[in-house]
PDB file of N, CA and C in Angstrom:
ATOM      1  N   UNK A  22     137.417 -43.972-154.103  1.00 73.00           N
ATOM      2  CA  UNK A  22     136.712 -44.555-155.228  1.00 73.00           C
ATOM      3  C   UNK A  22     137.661 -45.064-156.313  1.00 73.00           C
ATOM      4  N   UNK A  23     138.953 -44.938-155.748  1.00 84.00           N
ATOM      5  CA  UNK A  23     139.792 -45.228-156.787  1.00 84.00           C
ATOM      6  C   UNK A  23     140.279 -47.218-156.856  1.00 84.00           C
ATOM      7  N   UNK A  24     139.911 -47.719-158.000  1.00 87.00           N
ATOM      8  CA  UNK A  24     139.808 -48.995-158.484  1.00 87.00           C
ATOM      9  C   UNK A  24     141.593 -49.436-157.715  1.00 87.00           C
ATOM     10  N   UNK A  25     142.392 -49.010-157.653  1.00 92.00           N
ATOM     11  CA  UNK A  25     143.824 -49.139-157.693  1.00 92.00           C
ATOM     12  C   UNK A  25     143.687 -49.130-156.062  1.00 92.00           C
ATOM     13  N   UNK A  26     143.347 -48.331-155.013  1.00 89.00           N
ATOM     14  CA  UNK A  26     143.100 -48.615-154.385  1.00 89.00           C
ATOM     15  C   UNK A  26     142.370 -49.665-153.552  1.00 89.00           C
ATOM     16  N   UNK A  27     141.463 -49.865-154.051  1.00 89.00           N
ATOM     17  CA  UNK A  27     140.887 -51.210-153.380  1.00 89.00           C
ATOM     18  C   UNK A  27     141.610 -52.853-153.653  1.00 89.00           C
ATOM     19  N   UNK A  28     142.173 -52.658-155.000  1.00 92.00           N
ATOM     20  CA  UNK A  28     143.095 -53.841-155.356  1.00 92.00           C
ATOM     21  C   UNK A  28     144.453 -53.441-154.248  1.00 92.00           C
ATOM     22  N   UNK A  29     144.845 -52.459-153.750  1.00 92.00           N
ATOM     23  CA  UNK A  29     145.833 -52.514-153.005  1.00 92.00           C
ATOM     24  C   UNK A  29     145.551 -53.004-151.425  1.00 92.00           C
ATOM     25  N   UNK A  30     144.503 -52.515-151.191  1.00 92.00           N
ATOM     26  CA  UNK A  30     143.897 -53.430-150.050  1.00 92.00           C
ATOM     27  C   UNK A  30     143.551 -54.873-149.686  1.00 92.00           C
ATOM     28  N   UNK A  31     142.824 -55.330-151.405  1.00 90.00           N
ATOM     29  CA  UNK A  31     143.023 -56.949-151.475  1.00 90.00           C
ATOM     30  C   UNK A  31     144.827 -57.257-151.779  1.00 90.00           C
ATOM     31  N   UNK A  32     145.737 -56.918-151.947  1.00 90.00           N
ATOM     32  CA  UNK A  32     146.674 -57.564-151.916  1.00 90.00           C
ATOM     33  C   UNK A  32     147.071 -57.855-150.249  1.00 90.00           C
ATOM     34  N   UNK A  33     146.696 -56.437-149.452  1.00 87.00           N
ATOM     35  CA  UNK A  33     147.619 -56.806-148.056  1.00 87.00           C
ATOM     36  C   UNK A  33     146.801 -57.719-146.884  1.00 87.00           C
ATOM     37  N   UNK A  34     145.528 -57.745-147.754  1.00 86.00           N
ATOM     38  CA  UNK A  34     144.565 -58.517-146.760  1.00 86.00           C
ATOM     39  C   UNK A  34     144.982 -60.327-147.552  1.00 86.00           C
ATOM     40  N   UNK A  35     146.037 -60.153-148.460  1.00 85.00           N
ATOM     41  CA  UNK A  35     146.010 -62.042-149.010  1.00 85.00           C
ATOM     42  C   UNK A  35     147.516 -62.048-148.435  1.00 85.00           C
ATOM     43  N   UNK A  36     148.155 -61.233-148.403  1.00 79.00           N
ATOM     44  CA  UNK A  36     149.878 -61.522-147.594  1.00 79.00           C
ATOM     45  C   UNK A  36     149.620 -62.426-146.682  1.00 79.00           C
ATOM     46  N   UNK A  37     151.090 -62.817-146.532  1.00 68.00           N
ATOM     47  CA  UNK A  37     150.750 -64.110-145.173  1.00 68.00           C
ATOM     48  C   UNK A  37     151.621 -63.584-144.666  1.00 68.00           C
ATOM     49  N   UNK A  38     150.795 -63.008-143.384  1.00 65.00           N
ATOM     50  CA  UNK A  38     151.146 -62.108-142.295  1.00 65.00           C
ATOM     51  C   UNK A  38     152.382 -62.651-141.298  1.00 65.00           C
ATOM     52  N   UNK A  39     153.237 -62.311-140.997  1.00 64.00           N
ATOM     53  CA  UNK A  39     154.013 -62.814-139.040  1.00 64.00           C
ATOM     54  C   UNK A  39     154.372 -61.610-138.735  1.00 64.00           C
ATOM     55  N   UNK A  40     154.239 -61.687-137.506  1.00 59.00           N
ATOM     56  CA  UNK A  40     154.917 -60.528-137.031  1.00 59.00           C
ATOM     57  C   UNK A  40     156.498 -60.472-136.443  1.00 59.00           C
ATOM     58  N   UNK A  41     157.099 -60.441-138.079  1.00 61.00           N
ATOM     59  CA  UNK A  41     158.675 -60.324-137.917  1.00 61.00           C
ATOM     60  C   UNK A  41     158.954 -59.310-137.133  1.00 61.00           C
ATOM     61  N   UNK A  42     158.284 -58.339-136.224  1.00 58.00           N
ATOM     62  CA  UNK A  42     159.191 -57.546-135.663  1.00 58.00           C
ATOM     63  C   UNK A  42     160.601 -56.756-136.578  1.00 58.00           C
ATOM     64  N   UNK A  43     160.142 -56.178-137.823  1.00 68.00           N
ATOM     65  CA  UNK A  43     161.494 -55.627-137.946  1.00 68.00           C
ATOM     66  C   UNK A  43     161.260 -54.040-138.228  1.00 68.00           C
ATOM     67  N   UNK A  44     161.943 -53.198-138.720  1.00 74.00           N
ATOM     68  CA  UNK A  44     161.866 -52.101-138.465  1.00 74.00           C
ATOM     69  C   UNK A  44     160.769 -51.573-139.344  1.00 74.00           C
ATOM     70  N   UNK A  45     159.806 -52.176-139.873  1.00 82.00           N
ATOM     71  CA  UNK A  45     159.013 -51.586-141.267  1.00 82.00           C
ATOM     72  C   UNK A  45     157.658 -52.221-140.438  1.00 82.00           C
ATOM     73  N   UNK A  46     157.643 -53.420-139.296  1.00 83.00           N
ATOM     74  CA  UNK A  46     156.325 -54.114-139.022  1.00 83.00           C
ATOM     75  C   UNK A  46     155.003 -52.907-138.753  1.00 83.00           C
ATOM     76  N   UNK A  47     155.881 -52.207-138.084  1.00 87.00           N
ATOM     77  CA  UNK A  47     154.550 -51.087-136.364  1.00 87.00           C
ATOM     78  C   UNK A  47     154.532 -49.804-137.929  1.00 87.00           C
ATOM     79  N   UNK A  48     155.344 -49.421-138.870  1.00 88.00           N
ATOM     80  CA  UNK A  48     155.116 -48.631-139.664  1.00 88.00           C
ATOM     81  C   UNK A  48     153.965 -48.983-141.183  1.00 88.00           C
ATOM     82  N   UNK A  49     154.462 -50.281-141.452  1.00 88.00           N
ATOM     83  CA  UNK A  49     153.590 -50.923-142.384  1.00 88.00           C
ATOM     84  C   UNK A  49     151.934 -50.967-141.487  1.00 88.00           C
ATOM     85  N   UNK A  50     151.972 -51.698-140.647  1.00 89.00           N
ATOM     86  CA  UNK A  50     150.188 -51.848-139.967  1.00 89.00           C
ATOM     87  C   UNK A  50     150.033 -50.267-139.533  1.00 89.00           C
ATOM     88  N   UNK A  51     150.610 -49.449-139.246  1.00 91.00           N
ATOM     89  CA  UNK A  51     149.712 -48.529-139.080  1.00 91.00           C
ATOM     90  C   UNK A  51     149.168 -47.906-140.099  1.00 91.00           C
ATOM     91  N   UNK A  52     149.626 -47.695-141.268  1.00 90.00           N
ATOM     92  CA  UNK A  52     149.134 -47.355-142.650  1.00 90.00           C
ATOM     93  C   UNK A  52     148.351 -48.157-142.879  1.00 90.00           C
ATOM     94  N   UNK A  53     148.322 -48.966-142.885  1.00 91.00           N
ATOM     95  CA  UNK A  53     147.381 -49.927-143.714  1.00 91.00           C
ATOM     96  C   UNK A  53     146.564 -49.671-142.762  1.00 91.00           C
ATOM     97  N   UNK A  54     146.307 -50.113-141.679  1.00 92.00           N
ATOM     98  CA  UNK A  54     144.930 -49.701-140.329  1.00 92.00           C
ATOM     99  C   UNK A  54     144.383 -48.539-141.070  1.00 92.00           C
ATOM    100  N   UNK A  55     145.215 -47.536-140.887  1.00 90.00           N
ATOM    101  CA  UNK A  55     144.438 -45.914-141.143  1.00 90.00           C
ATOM    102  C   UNK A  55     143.745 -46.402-142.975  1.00 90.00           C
ATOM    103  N   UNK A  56     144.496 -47.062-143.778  1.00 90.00           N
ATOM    104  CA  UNK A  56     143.909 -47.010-145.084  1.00 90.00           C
ATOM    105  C   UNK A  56     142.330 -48.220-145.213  1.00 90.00           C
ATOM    106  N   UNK A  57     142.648 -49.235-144.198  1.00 92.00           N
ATOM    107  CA  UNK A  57     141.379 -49.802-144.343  1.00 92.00           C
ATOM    108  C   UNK A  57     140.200 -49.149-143.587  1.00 92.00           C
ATOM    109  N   UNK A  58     140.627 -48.296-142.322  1.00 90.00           N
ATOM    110  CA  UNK A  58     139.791 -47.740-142.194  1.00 90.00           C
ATOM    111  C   UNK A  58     138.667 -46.621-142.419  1.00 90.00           C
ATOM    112  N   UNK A  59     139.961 -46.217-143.408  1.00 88.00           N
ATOM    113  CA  UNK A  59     139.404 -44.979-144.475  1.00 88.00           C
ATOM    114  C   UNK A  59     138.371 -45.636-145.479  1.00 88.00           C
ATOM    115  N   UNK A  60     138.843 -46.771-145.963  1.00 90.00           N
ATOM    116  CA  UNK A  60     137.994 -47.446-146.970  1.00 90.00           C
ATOM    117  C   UNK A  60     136.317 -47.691-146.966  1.00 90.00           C
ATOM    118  N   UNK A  61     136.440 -47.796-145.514  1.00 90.00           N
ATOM    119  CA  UNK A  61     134.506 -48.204-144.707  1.00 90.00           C
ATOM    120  C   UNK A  61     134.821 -49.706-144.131  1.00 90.00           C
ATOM    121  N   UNK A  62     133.514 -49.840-143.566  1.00 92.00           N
ATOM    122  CA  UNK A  62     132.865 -50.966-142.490  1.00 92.00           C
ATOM    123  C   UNK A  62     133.755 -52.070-143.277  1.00 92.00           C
ATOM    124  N   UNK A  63     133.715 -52.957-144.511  1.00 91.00           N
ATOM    125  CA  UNK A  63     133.735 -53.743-145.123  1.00 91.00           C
ATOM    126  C   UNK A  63     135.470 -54.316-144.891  1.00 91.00           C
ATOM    127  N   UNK A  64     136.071 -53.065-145.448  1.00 90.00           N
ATOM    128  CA  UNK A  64     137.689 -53.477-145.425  1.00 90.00           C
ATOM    129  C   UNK A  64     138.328 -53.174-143.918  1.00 90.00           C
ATOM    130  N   UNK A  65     137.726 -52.774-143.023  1.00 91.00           N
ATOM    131  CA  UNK A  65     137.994 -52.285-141.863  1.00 91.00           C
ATOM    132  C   UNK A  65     137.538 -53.597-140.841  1.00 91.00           C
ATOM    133  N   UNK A  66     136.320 -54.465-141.352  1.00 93.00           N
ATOM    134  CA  UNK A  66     135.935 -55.134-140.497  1.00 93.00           C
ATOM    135  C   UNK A  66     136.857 -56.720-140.602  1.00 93.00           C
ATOM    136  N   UNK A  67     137.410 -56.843-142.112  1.00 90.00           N
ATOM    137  CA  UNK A  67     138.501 -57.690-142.026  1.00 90.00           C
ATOM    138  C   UNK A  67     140.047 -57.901-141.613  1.00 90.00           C
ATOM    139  N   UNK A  68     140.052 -56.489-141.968  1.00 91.00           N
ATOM    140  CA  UNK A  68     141.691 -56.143-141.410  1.00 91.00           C
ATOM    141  C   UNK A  68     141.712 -55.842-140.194  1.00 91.00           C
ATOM    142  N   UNK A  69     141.455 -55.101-139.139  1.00 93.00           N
ATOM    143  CA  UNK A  69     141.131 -54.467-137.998  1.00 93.00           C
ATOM    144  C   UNK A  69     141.674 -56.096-136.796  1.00 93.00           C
ATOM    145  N   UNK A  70     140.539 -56.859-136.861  1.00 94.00           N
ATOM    146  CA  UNK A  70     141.150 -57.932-136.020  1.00 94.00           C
ATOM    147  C   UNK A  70     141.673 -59.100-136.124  1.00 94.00           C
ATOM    148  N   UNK A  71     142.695 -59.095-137.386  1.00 91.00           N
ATOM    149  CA  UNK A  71     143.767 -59.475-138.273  1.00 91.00           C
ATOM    150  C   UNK A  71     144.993 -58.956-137.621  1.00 91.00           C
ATOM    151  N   UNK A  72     145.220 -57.453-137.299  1.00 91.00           N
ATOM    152  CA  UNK A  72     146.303 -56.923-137.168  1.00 91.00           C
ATOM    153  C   UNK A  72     146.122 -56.494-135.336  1.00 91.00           C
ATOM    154  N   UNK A  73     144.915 -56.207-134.714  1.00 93.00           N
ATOM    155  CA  UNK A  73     144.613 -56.330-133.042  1.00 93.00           C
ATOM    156  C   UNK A  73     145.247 -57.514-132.409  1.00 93.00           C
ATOM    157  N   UNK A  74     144.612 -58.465-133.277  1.00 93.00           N
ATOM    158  CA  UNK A  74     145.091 -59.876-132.516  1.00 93.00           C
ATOM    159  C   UNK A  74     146.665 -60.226-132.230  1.00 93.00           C
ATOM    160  N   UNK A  75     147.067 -59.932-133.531  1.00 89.00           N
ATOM    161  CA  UNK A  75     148.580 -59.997-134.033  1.00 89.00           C
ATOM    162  C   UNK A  75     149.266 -59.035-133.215  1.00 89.00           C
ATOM    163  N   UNK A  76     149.471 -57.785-132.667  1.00 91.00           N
ATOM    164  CA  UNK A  76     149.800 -56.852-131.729  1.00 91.00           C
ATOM    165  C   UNK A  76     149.517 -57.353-130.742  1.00 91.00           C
ATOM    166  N   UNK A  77     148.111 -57.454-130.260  1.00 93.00           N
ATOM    167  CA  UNK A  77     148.164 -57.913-129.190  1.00 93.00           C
ATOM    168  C   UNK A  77     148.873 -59.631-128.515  1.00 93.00           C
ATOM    169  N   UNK A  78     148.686 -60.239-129.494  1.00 90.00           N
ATOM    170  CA  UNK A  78     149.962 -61.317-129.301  1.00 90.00           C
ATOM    171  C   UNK A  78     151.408 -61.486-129.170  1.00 90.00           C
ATOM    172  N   UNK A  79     151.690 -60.276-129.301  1.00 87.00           N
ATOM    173  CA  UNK A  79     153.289 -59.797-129.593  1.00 87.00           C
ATOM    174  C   UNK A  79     153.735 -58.798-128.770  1.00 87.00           C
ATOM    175  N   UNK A  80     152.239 -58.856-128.173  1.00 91.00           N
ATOM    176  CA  UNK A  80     153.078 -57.279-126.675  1.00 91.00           C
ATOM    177  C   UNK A  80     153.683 -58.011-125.282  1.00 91.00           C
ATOM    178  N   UNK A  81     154.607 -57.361-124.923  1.00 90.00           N
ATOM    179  CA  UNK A  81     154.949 -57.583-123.706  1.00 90.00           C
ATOM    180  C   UNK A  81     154.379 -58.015-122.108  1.00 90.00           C
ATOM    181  N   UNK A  82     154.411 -58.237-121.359  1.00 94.00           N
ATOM    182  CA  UNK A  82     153.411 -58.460-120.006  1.00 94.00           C
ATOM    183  C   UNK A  82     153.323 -57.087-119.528  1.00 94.00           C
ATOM    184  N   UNK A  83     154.523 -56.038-119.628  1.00 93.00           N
ATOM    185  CA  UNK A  83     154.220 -54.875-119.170  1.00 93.00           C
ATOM    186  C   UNK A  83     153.938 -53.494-120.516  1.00 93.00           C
ATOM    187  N   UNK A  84     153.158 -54.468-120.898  1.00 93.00           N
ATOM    188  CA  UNK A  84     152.362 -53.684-122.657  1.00 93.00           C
ATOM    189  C   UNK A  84     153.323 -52.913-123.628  1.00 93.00           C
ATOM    190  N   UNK A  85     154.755 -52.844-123.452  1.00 90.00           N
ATOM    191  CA  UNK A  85     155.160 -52.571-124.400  1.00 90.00           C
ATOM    192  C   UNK A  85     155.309 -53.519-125.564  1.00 90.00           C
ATOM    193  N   UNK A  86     156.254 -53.136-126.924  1.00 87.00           N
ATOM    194  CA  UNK A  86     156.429 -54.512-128.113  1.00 87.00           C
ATOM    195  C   UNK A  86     157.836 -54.028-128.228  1.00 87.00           C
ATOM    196  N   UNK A  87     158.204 -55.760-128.879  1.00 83.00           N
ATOM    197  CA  UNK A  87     160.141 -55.014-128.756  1.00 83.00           C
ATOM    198  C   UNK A  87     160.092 -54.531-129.641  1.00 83.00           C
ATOM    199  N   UNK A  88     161.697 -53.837-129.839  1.00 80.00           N
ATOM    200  CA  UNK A  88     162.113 -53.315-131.090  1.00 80.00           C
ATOM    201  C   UNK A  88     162.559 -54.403-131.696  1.00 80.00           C
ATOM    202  N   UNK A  89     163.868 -54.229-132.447  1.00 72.00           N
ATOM    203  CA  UNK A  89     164.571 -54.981-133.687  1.00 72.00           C
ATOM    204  C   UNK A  89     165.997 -55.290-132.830  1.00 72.00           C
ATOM    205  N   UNK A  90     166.482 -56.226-133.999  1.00 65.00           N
ATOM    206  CA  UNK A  90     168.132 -56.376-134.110  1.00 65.00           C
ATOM    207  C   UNK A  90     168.399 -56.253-132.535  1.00 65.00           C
ATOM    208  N   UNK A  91     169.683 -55.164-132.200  1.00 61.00           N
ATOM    209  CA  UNK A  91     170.290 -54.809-131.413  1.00 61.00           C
ATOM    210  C   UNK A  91     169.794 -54.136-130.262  1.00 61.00           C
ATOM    211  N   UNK A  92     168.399 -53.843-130.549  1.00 59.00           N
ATOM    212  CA  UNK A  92     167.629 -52.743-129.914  1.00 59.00           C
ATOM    213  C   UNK A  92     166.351 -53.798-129.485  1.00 59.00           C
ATOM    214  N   UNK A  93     166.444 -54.755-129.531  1.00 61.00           N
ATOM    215  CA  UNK A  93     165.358 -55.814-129.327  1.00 61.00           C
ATOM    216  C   UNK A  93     164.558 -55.847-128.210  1.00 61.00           C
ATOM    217  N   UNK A  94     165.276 -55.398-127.349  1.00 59.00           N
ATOM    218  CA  UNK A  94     164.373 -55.582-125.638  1.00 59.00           C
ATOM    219  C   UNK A  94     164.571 -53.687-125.065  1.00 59.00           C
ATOM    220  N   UNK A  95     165.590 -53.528-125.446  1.00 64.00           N
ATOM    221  CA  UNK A  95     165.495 -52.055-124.766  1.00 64.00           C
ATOM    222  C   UNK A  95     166.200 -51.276-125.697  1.00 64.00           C
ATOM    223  N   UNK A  96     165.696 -49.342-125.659  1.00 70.00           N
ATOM    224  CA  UNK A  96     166.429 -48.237-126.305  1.00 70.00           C
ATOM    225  C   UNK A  96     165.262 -48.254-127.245  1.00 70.00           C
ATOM    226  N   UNK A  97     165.649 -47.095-128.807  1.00 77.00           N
ATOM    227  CA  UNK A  97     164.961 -46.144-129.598  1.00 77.00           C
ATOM    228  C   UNK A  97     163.783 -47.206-129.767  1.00 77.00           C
ATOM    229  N   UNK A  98     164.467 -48.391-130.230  1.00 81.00           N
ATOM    230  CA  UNK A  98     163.414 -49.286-130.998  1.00 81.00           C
ATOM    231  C   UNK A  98     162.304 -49.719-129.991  1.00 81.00           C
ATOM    232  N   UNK A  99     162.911 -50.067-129.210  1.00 83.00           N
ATOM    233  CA  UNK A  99     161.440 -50.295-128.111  1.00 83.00           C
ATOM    234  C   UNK A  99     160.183 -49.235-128.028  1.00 83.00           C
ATOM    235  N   UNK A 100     160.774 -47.994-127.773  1.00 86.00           N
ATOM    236  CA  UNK A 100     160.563 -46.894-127.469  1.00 86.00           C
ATOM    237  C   UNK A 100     159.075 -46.579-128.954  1.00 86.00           C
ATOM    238  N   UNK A 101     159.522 -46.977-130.178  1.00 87.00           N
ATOM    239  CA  UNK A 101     159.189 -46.661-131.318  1.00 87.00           C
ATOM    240  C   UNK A 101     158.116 -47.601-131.660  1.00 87.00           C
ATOM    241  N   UNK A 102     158.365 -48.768-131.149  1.00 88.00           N
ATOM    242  CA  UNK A 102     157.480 -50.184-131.627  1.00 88.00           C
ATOM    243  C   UNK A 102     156.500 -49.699-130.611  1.00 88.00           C
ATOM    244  N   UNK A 103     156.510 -49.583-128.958  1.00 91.00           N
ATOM    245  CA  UNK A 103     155.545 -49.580-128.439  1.00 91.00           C
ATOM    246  C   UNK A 103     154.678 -48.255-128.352  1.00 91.00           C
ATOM    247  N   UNK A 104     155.129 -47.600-129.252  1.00 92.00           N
ATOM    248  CA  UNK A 104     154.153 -45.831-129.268  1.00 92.00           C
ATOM    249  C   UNK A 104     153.474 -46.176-130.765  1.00 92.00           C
ATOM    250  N   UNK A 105     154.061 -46.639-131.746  1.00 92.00           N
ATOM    251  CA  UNK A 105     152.976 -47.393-133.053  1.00 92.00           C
ATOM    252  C   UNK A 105     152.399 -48.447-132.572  1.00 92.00           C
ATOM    253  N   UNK A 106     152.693 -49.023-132.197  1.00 93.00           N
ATOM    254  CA  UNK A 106     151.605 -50.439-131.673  1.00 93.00           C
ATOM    255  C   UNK A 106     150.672 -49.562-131.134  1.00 93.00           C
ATOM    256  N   UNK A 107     150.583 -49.124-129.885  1.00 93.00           N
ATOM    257  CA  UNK A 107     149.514 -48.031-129.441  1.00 93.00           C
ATOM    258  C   UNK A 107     148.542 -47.620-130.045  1.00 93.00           C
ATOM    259  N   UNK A 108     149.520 -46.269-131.038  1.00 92.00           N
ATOM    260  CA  UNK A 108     148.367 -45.734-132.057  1.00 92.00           C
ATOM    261  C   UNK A 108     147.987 -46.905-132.916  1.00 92.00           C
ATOM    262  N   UNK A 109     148.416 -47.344-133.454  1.00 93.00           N
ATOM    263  CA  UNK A 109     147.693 -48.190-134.352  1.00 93.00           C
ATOM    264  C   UNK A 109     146.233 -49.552-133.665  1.00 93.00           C
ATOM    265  N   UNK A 110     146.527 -49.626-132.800  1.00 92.00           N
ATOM    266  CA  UNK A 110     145.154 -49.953-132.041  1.00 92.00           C
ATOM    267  C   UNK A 110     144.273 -48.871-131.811  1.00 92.00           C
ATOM    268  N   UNK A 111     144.937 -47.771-131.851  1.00 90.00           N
ATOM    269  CA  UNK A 111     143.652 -46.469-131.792  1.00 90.00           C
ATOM    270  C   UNK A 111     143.429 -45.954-132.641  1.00 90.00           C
ATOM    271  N   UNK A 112     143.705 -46.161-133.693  1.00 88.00           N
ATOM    272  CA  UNK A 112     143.143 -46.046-134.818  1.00 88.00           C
ATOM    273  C   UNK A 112     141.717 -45.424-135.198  1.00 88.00           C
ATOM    274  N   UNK A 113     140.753 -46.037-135.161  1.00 81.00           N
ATOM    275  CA  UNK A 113     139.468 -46.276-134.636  1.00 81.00           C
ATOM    276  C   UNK A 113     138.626 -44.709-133.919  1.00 81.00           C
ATOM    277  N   UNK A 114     139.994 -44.634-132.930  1.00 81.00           N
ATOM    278  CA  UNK A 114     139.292 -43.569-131.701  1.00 81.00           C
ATOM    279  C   UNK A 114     139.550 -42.441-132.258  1.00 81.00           C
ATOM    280  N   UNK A 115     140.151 -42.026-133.319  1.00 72.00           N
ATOM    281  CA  UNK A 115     140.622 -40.853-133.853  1.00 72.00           C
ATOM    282  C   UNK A 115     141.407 -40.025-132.808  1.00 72.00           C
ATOM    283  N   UNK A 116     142.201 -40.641-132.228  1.00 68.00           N
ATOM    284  CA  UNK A 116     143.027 -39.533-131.232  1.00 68.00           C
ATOM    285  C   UNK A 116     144.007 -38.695-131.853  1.00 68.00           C
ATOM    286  N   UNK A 117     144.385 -39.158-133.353  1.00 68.00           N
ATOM    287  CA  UNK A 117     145.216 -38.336-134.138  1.00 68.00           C
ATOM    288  C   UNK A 117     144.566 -38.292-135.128  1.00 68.00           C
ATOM    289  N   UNK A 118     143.855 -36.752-134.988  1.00 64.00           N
ATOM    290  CA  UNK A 118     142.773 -35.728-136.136  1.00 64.00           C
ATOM    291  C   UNK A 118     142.977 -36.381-137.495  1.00 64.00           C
ATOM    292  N   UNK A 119     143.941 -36.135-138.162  1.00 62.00           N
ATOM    293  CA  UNK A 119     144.925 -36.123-139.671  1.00 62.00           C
ATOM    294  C   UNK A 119     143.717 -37.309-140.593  1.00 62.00           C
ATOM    295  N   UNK A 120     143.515 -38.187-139.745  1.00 56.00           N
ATOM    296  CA  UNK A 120     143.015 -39.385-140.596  1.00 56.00           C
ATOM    297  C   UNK A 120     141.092 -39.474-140.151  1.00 56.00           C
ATOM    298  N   UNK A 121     140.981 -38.549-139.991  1.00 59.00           N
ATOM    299  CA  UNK A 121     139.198 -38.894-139.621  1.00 59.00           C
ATOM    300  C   UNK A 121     138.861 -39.246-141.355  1.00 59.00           C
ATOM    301  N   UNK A 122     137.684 -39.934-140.718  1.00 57.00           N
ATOM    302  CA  UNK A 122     136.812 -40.223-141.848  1.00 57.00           C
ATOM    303  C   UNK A 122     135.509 -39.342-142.513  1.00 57.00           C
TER     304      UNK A 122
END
């Protein structure tokens, strides 16, 4: 119910999104996922397949997403991008308790 909150939601829903792939991308959308979805139907139903589409455009043929820099196709970063990409499409399913609604 907090006013500061919902203005923080209209700011990330007016960003002009790419998916730079860098080490903050799979950490930034999953917060924000879990925070619009916390919010209700309204901010969840704009952001949600804003950031699906965008993942899912950026995954691999064999469903992983790269990492960064040096680590771009294989090692930690791969490893890291394609286990947040994941959760953050499951979002939704509550497979990680912490954030129910």
């Amino acid at each position: 119910d907090d006013p500061d909150v919902g203005r923080a939601l209209e700011a990330l829903q007016k960003r002009a999104y790419k998916p730079e792939m860098d080490q903050y991308f799979h950490y930034m959308n999953y917060y924000a996922m879990q925070a619009h979805f916390q919010a209700g139907e309204q901010a969840w139903s704009t952001w949600h397949p804003r950031v699906r589409d965008l993942l899912l455009e950026s995954q691999a043929a064999d469903g992983s997403w790269p990492g960064w820099q040096e680590e771009r196709l294989n090692g930690p970063a791969k490893c890291y991008s394609t286990a947040m990409g994941s959760i953050t499409l499951e979002v939704y399913m509550h497979y990680l308790p912490a954030y129910q609604r």
